[in-house]
Amino acid sequence: MSVSVQAWHGKKQLSITVNPSEGTIKWGDEKIDPRDVVFVQKSVLGLSVETLEGEMGSKKVVTREVLFENLGDNDSLGEALESIAADKKTVPQIDKLHVILNPFSGTGKSQTKWGVLRRYFDFFKLPYEVHRTMYQLHATEIAAQICAQKEPTNFLCIGGDGITHEVINGIPTNQSPKPTCYILPAGSGNGMARTLGIKTDADAMWTIFNGEPSAVDVFTFVQHQPKDRRTGEVIPTKTKTEKKSFLHLNFGIISDIDFESEFLRCCGATRFPITAVWKILTYPHYRAKITLSVVDYTNTIWKPNMAGKDTSKNLVNTATKEVVIDDDFVLISVSNVSSISEGMCLNPFAHINSGLLDVTVALRSEISRFKLIDLFNRAETTEIATAPYVQHFCATSFKIEPKTDSAYKGKFDLDGEWVTYGDASMGVLPGELSLVTPHSD
């Protein structure tokens, strides 16, 4: 059994044929040149093909993903899965999997993607239970109820980064046995997936079936006397906010772009650059005071890391020094990952298991509108690391005190969630989260 898709080579249309039973990908016209045959592992779950679509003069690049679900009837699917199962590493040895699915995620594709993946789980007879979230923080409630049973369990988070954030906040600190989390990204940003190099559904499914558990740091986020996120007034019924984060805390222009682009959520990740143009024109700045316990990395070789798994950052000295900055900021980002979303690499030195907070700041006095445009261009790669108007720190703790009298009050973006306003402090729980990631080799 095989599946074909159409692609363009210049002005010429080609047929690309995938045959999972043979483990081949072929392309060409009626006659297949032997040089136009690529042999792939039979355990491949799918592939992505970039094609040009549209009328002449308005063509655009469209990515077409071919997954084995598209092979047609159940017999052909079974044939493909048998070839996958031949490689024993592709069959995960897991306890019961709790699938937590957000049907309202940014791209609205969560249920479709689960429909594909479910067929693999059924084929391998892997136990699972599906939970669909119906409201904000529902995933936190579900995860807490499951963890209260104190049984070995695993979570598969399908949706944007927000669904994983909610699940992590439902898992008690030092839970034993520690649950393992899998991710199938279906949101607008997908920061953790981007950092791990998971760019397509095929990448994600391959990681689920053939990845390895990794110890990932979790940040603590604490606010005393939290304030209403819209009005800035103290919430009299709430004396403290405590949350956990696995991605980032953003304050300033980046968080404004995230939340002010909500009305464009139907556009997927495109909503971010559209809103960024408007924010650059308005050129906002945010008054705040930050205090960091900075680690000395003198004489350490720093290498920007897109995969997020390099743990080569060895401490020269475990001693810290206090750094205080009280100024007008354009952005403040505290991160556990290099990329907070597609095309937004703010913390190229961040590592998911370094045990540190990676902090990037830009002061208004050092960045003009033109440089702000340059910053967003650099953020598409690791080049932001060399930008002279950006400061990077590695810290064991972080505190921020926003000034409410600033013209732009700012918003707190914690893993993509708009949280309460006010003074906040952060720390690190090293290796607190067990997350399945692609093999390091």
Coordinates of C-alpha atoms in Angstrom, one line a residue:
M1 CA 0.0 0.0 0.0
S2 CA 1.2 3.5 -0.7
V3 CA 0.1 7.1 -0.6
S4 CA 0.8 9.9 -3.1
V5 CA 0.9 13.7 -2.8
Q6 CA 1.5 16.3 -5.5
A7 CA 4.4 18.8 -5.4
W8 CA 5.9 21.3 -7.7
H9 CA 9.4 21.5 -9.0
G10 CA 9.7 24.8 -10.8
K11 CA 6.8 24.8 -13.3
K12 CA 6.6 21.0 -13.3
Q13 CA 4.2 19.0 -11.1
L14 CA 5.7 15.9 -9.5
S15 CA 4.1 13.0 -7.8
I16 CA 5.6 11.9 -4.5
T17 CA 4.8 8.4 -3.4
V18 CA 5.4 6.9 0.1
N19 CA 5.5 3.2 0.5
P20 CA 5.8 2.3 4.2
S21 CA 6.0 -1.5 3.6
E22 CA 9.1 -1.0 1.3
G23 CA 10.4 2.0 3.4
T24 CA 10.8 4.2 0.3
I25 CA 9.9 7.7 -0.9
K26 CA 9.8 8.1 -4.7
W27 CA 9.2 11.2 -6.9
G28 CA 9.2 11.9 -10.6
D29 CA 7.0 11.4 -13.7
E30 CA 5.7 8.2 -15.1
K31 CA 9.2 6.7 -15.2
I32 CA 10.9 6.6 -11.8
D33 CA 14.7 7.2 -12.1
P34 CA 16.5 5.1 -9.5
R35 CA 18.3 8.2 -8.4
D36 CA 14.9 9.6 -7.4
V37 CA 14.3 7.0 -4.7
V38 CA 15.1 7.6 -1.0
F39 CA 15.1 4.7 1.5
V40 CA 13.9 5.5 4.9
Q41 CA 13.5 3.6 8.2
K42 CA 10.4 1.5 8.2
S43 CA 9.6 2.9 11.6
V44 CA 9.0 6.4 10.2
L45 CA 5.6 7.7 11.1
G46 CA 5.2 10.2 8.4
L47 CA 6.8 13.0 6.5
S48 CA 6.4 16.7 5.6
V49 CA 6.4 18.0 2.1
E50 CA 6.6 21.8 1.3
T51 CA 4.7 22.6 -1.9
L52 CA 3.7 25.8 -3.7
E53 CA 0.0 26.4 -4.0
G54 CA -2.2 29.1 -5.4
E55 CA -2.6 31.0 -8.6
M56 CA 0.4 32.3 -10.6
G57 CA 1.7 35.5 -9.0
S58 CA 0.2 34.7 -5.6
K59 CA 1.7 31.3 -4.8
K60 CA 2.7 30.5 -1.2
V61 CA 4.6 27.7 0.4
V62 CA 2.3 25.2 2.1
T63 CA 3.5 22.3 4.3
R64 CA 1.7 19.0 3.6
E65 CA 2.1 16.3 6.3
V66 CA 1.6 12.7 5.3
L67 CA 0.8 10.4 8.2
F68 CA 0.0 6.7 8.0
E69 CA -3.6 7.5 8.9
N70 CA -4.0 8.7 5.4
L71 CA -3.2 5.4 3.8
G72 CA -6.8 4.5 3.6
D73 CA -8.4 1.4 5.0
N74 CA -7.6 -0.3 8.3
D75 CA -5.6 -3.1 6.5
S76 CA -3.1 -0.7 5.1
L77 CA -2.8 1.1 8.4
G78 CA -2.2 -2.2 10.1
E79 CA 0.5 -3.0 7.6
A80 CA 2.2 0.3 8.2
L81 CA 2.0 -0.2 12.0
E82 CA 3.4 -3.7 11.8
S83 CA 6.5 -2.2 10.1
I84 CA 6.7 0.3 12.9
A85 CA 6.3 -2.3 15.6
A86 CA 9.2 -4.3 14.0
D87 CA 11.5 -1.8 15.7
K88 CA 10.8 -2.6 19.4
K89 CA 12.0 0.8 20.5
T90 CA 9.0 2.5 18.9
V91 CA 6.6 0.7 21.3
P92 CA 6.6 2.7 24.6
Q93 CA 6.5 0.6 27.8
I94 CA 4.2 2.8 29.8
D95 CA 1.6 2.5 32.5
K96 CA -1.9 3.9 31.9
L97 CA -1.8 7.1 30.0
H98 CA -4.1 9.9 30.9
V99 CA -4.7 11.9 27.7
I100 CA -5.6 15.5 28.6
L101 CA -6.9 17.3 25.6
N102 CA -7.8 21.0 25.1
P103 CA -10.4 21.1 22.3
F104 CA -10.2 24.9 22.3
S105 CA -6.4 25.2 21.7
G106 CA -5.0 27.9 19.4
T107 CA -5.2 26.0 16.2
G108 CA -8.3 24.0 17.0
K109 CA -6.6 20.8 15.8
S110 CA -6.3 18.9 19.1
Q111 CA -9.1 16.4 18.5
T112 CA -8.0 15.7 14.9
K113 CA -4.4 15.0 16.0
W114 CA -5.6 12.8 18.8
G115 CA -7.8 10.9 16.3
V116 CA -4.6 10.0 14.4
L117 CA -2.5 9.1 17.4
R118 CA -5.3 7.1 19.1
R119 CA -5.2 4.6 16.2
Y120 CA -1.6 3.8 17.0
F121 CA -2.4 3.4 20.7
D122 CA -5.2 1.0 19.9
F123 CA -3.0 -1.0 17.6
F124 CA -0.3 -1.4 20.2
K125 CA -3.0 -2.1 22.9
L126 CA -1.7 0.7 25.1
P127 CA -4.1 1.6 28.0
Y128 CA -5.3 5.2 28.0
E129 CA -8.2 7.4 29.3
V130 CA -9.2 10.6 27.6
H131 CA -10.1 13.8 29.6
R132 CA -11.3 16.8 27.7
T133 CA -11.0 20.2 29.4
M134 CA -14.1 22.4 29.5
Y135 CA -12.8 25.5 31.3
Q136 CA -9.7 27.3 32.5
L137 CA -7.6 25.3 35.1
H138 CA -9.7 22.2 34.4
A139 CA -6.6 20.3 33.5
T140 CA -5.0 21.3 36.9
E141 CA -8.0 19.8 38.7
I142 CA -7.9 16.6 36.6
A143 CA -4.1 16.1 37.2
A144 CA -4.5 16.7 40.9
Q145 CA -7.3 14.2 41.2
I146 CA -5.3 11.6 39.3
C147 CA -2.1 12.2 41.3
A148 CA -4.1 11.9 44.6
Q149 CA -4.4 8.2 43.8
K150 CA -0.6 7.8 44.3
E151 CA -0.4 5.3 41.5
P152 CA 2.1 5.2 38.6
T153 CA 0.7 7.3 35.8
N154 CA 1.6 9.3 32.7
F155 CA 0.0 12.4 31.1
L156 CA -0.2 13.1 27.4
C157 CA -0.9 16.9 27.0
I158 CA -2.6 17.7 23.6
G159 CA -3.0 21.5 22.9
G160 CA -0.8 24.5 23.4
D161 CA 1.7 25.2 26.1
G162 CA -1.1 26.3 28.4
I163 CA -2.5 22.7 28.8
T164 CA 0.9 21.4 29.9
H165 CA 1.3 24.4 32.3
E166 CA -2.1 23.5 33.9
V167 CA -1.2 19.8 34.2
I168 CA 2.2 20.6 35.9
N169 CA 0.4 22.8 38.4
G170 CA -1.8 19.9 39.2
I171 CA 1.1 17.6 40.0
P172 CA 2.2 18.0 43.7
T173 CA 5.9 18.9 44.2
N174 CA 8.0 15.8 44.9
Q175 CA 5.1 13.5 43.8
S176 CA 6.0 9.8 44.2
P177 CA 5.9 8.0 41.9
K178 CA 6.7 10.9 39.6
P179 CA 4.4 11.1 36.6
T180 CA 5.9 11.3 33.1
C181 CA 4.5 13.8 30.7
Y182 CA 4.3 13.6 26.9
I183 CA 3.3 16.5 24.6
L184 CA 1.5 16.6 21.3
P185 CA 1.7 20.3 20.3
A186 CA -1.5 21.8 18.9
G187 CA -1.3 25.5 20.0
S188 CA -0.2 28.8 18.6
G189 CA 3.2 29.1 20.3
N190 CA 4.3 25.6 21.3
G191 CA 7.5 26.9 23.0
M192 CA 8.7 23.7 24.5
A193 CA 8.2 21.7 21.3
R194 CA 10.1 24.3 19.4
T195 CA 13.0 24.2 21.9
L196 CA 13.2 20.4 21.6
G197 CA 13.2 20.5 17.8
I198 CA 9.7 19.1 17.4
K199 CA 8.4 21.0 14.4
T200 CA 5.8 18.7 12.8
D201 CA 3.2 16.2 13.9
A202 CA 5.5 13.4 12.6
D203 CA 8.2 14.7 14.9
A204 CA 5.8 14.8 17.9
M205 CA 4.5 11.3 17.2
W206 CA 8.0 9.8 16.8
T207 CA 9.0 11.4 20.1
I208 CA 6.0 9.9 21.9
F209 CA 6.7 6.4 20.6
N210 CA 10.5 6.6 20.6
G211 CA 11.6 9.4 23.0
E212 CA 13.2 9.2 26.4
P213 CA 12.2 10.7 29.7
S214 CA 14.3 13.8 30.7
A215 CA 14.5 15.6 34.0
V216 CA 13.3 19.2 33.3
D217 CA 13.5 22.1 35.6
V218 CA 10.4 23.8 37.0
F219 CA 10.2 27.4 38.1
T220 CA 8.3 28.5 41.2
F221 CA 6.3 31.8 40.9
V222 CA 5.1 33.5 44.1
Q223 CA 3.2 36.7 44.6
H224 CA 2.2 38.2 47.9
Q225 CA -0.8 40.5 47.9
P226 CA -1.6 39.8 44.2
K227 CA -3.4 42.5 42.3
D228 CA -6.2 42.3 39.6
R229 CA -4.5 41.8 36.3
R230 CA -6.7 44.4 34.6
T231 CA -7.2 47.1 37.2
G232 CA -4.0 46.7 39.3
E233 CA -6.1 46.9 42.5
V234 CA -5.2 44.5 45.4
I235 CA -7.5 41.4 45.5
P236 CA -8.8 41.5 49.1
T237 CA -9.8 37.8 49.0
K238 CA -6.5 36.6 47.8
T239 CA -3.3 37.0 50.0
K240 CA -0.9 34.9 47.9
T241 CA -0.5 33.4 44.4
E242 CA 1.7 30.3 44.0
K243 CA 2.3 28.7 40.6
K244 CA 4.8 26.5 38.8
S245 CA 6.2 27.2 35.4
F246 CA 8.0 25.0 32.9
L247 CA 8.6 27.6 30.1
H248 CA 8.9 31.3 31.0
L249 CA 7.8 34.5 32.6
N250 CA 7.5 37.5 30.3
F251 CA 6.8 41.1 31.2
G252 CA 6.8 44.0 28.8
I253 CA 6.3 44.1 25.0
I254 CA 6.4 40.3 24.5
S255 CA 3.6 39.6 27.0
D256 CA 1.5 42.5 25.5
I257 CA 1.9 41.0 22.1
D258 CA 0.8 37.6 23.3
F259 CA -2.4 38.7 25.0
E260 CA -3.4 41.6 22.7
S261 CA -3.2 39.2 19.8
E262 CA -5.9 36.9 21.3
F263 CA -8.6 38.3 18.9
L264 CA -6.4 36.9 16.0
R265 CA -6.2 33.4 17.5
C266 CA -7.8 32.0 14.5
C267 CA -4.7 32.9 12.5
G268 CA -2.5 30.6 14.5
A269 CA 1.1 31.7 15.0
T270 CA 0.7 34.5 12.4
R271 CA -1.1 36.5 15.1
F272 CA 2.2 37.3 16.8
P273 CA 4.1 39.2 14.1
I274 CA 0.9 41.1 13.1
T275 CA 0.5 42.4 16.7
A276 CA 4.3 43.0 17.0
V277 CA 4.2 45.5 14.1
W278 CA 1.6 47.6 16.0
K279 CA 3.6 47.4 19.3
I280 CA 6.8 48.6 17.6
L281 CA 4.9 51.6 16.2
T282 CA 3.6 52.5 19.7
Y283 CA 7.0 51.8 21.3
P284 CA 5.8 51.0 24.8
H285 CA 8.1 50.9 27.9
Y286 CA 7.5 49.5 31.4
R287 CA 8.9 50.8 34.7
A288 CA 10.0 48.1 37.1
K289 CA 12.7 47.1 39.5
I290 CA 14.3 43.6 39.2
T291 CA 16.6 41.9 41.7
L292 CA 18.7 38.8 40.6
S293 CA 21.1 36.4 42.3
V294 CA 23.4 36.1 39.4
V295 CA 25.8 33.2 38.9
D296 CA 29.4 33.9 37.7
Y297 CA 30.0 32.1 34.4
T298 CA 33.4 33.7 33.9
N299 CA 35.6 31.6 31.5
T300 CA 32.8 29.3 30.6
I301 CA 32.2 28.7 26.9
W302 CA 28.7 29.7 26.0
K303 CA 27.0 28.1 23.0
P304 CA 23.5 29.1 21.9
N305 CA 21.4 26.0 22.1
M306 CA 18.2 25.6 20.0
A307 CA 17.6 22.0 21.1
G308 CA 17.5 22.9 24.8
K309 CA 19.2 19.6 25.9
D310 CA 22.9 20.6 26.1
T311 CA 23.9 20.6 29.7
S312 CA 27.5 21.7 29.1
K313 CA 27.1 24.9 31.2
N314 CA 29.4 24.0 34.1
L315 CA 29.4 26.4 37.0
V316 CA 32.8 28.1 37.5
N317 CA 31.7 29.3 40.9
T318 CA 28.5 28.5 42.8
A319 CA 28.6 31.9 44.6
T320 CA 26.2 34.5 43.4
K321 CA 26.1 38.3 43.4
E322 CA 23.1 40.5 43.7
V323 CA 22.2 42.6 40.6
V324 CA 19.5 45.3 40.9
I325 CA 18.1 47.2 37.9
D326 CA 15.5 49.9 38.5
D327 CA 14.7 51.4 35.1
D328 CA 12.3 51.6 32.1
F329 CA 12.3 48.2 30.4
V330 CA 11.1 47.3 26.9
L331 CA 11.1 43.6 27.8
I332 CA 12.0 41.2 30.6
S333 CA 12.1 37.4 29.9
V334 CA 12.9 34.7 32.5
S335 CA 13.1 31.4 30.6
N336 CA 13.6 27.7 30.9
V337 CA 13.6 27.3 27.1
S338 CA 15.4 28.9 24.2
S339 CA 12.3 29.5 22.1
I340 CA 9.1 30.8 23.6
S341 CA 7.2 30.2 20.3
E342 CA 7.9 29.8 16.6
G343 CA 10.4 32.5 15.5
M344 CA 10.9 33.9 19.0
C345 CA 14.2 32.8 20.5
L346 CA 14.7 35.3 23.4
N347 CA 17.0 33.1 25.6
P348 CA 19.4 31.2 23.3
F349 CA 21.5 30.1 26.3
A350 CA 18.5 28.6 28.2
H351 CA 18.6 24.9 29.0
I352 CA 15.7 22.8 30.3
N353 CA 17.8 21.2 33.0
S354 CA 20.5 23.7 33.9
G355 CA 19.1 24.4 37.4
L356 CA 19.1 28.2 36.6
L357 CA 16.8 31.0 35.5
D358 CA 18.0 32.5 32.2
V359 CA 17.0 36.1 32.1
T360 CA 17.0 38.5 29.1
V361 CA 16.3 42.2 29.5
A362 CA 16.2 45.2 27.2
L363 CA 16.2 48.8 28.6
R364 CA 14.4 51.5 26.8
S365 CA 17.4 53.8 27.1
E366 CA 19.4 51.3 25.0
I367 CA 16.9 50.3 22.3
S368 CA 15.2 52.5 19.7
R369 CA 12.3 51.6 17.4
F370 CA 14.8 50.6 14.7
K371 CA 16.7 48.4 17.2
L372 CA 13.4 46.9 18.3
I373 CA 12.8 45.8 14.8
D374 CA 16.3 44.4 14.7
L375 CA 15.6 42.5 18.0
F376 CA 12.6 40.7 16.5
N377 CA 14.6 39.8 13.4
R378 CA 17.4 38.4 15.6
A379 CA 14.9 36.5 17.7
E380 CA 14.2 34.3 14.8
T381 CA 17.6 32.7 15.3
T382 CA 20.2 32.7 18.1
E383 CA 21.6 36.0 17.0
I384 CA 19.9 37.9 19.8
A385 CA 22.7 36.5 21.9
T386 CA 25.1 39.1 20.3
A387 CA 22.8 42.1 20.3
P388 CA 24.6 44.9 22.1
Y389 CA 21.3 46.4 23.5
V390 CA 20.2 43.2 25.3
Q391 CA 21.5 41.9 28.6
H392 CA 21.6 38.2 29.6
F393 CA 21.9 36.8 33.1
C394 CA 21.9 33.3 34.7
A395 CA 20.4 33.5 38.2
T396 CA 19.3 31.2 41.0
S397 CA 16.5 33.6 42.0
F398 CA 14.6 36.5 40.5
K399 CA 12.3 39.2 41.8
I400 CA 10.3 41.8 39.9
E401 CA 8.5 44.9 41.3
P402 CA 6.4 46.6 38.6
K403 CA 5.6 50.2 39.0
T404 CA 1.9 50.9 38.7
D405 CA 2.4 54.6 37.9
S406 CA 4.1 53.7 34.6
A407 CA 2.3 54.7 31.4
Y408 CA 2.3 51.1 30.4
K409 CA 1.4 48.9 33.3
G410 CA 2.4 45.6 31.6
K411 CA 1.2 42.1 32.0
F412 CA 2.6 38.9 33.5
D413 CA 2.8 36.1 31.0
L414 CA 3.5 32.8 32.8
D415 CA 3.8 30.0 30.2
G416 CA 1.4 31.8 28.0
E417 CA -1.2 32.4 30.8
W418 CA -2.1 35.9 31.9
V419 CA -1.7 35.8 35.7
T420 CA -2.3 38.3 38.5
Y421 CA -0.3 41.5 38.8
G422 CA 2.1 42.6 41.5
D423 CA 5.5 42.0 43.0
A424 CA 6.7 38.5 42.2
S425 CA 9.6 36.2 43.0
M426 CA 10.9 33.1 41.2
G427 CA 13.1 30.1 42.1
V428 CA 14.1 26.8 40.5
L429 CA 13.0 23.2 41.3
P430 CA 15.8 21.3 39.5
G431 CA 14.6 18.2 37.5
E432 CA 11.1 18.4 39.0
L433 CA 9.4 17.5 35.7
S434 CA 9.8 14.2 33.9
L435 CA 9.2 15.0 30.2
V436 CA 9.6 12.7 27.2
T437 CA 12.0 14.3 24.7
P438 CA 13.6 13.3 21.5
H439 CA 16.6 11.0 21.8
S440 CA 19.8 13.1 22.4
D441 CA 21.6 11.2 19.6

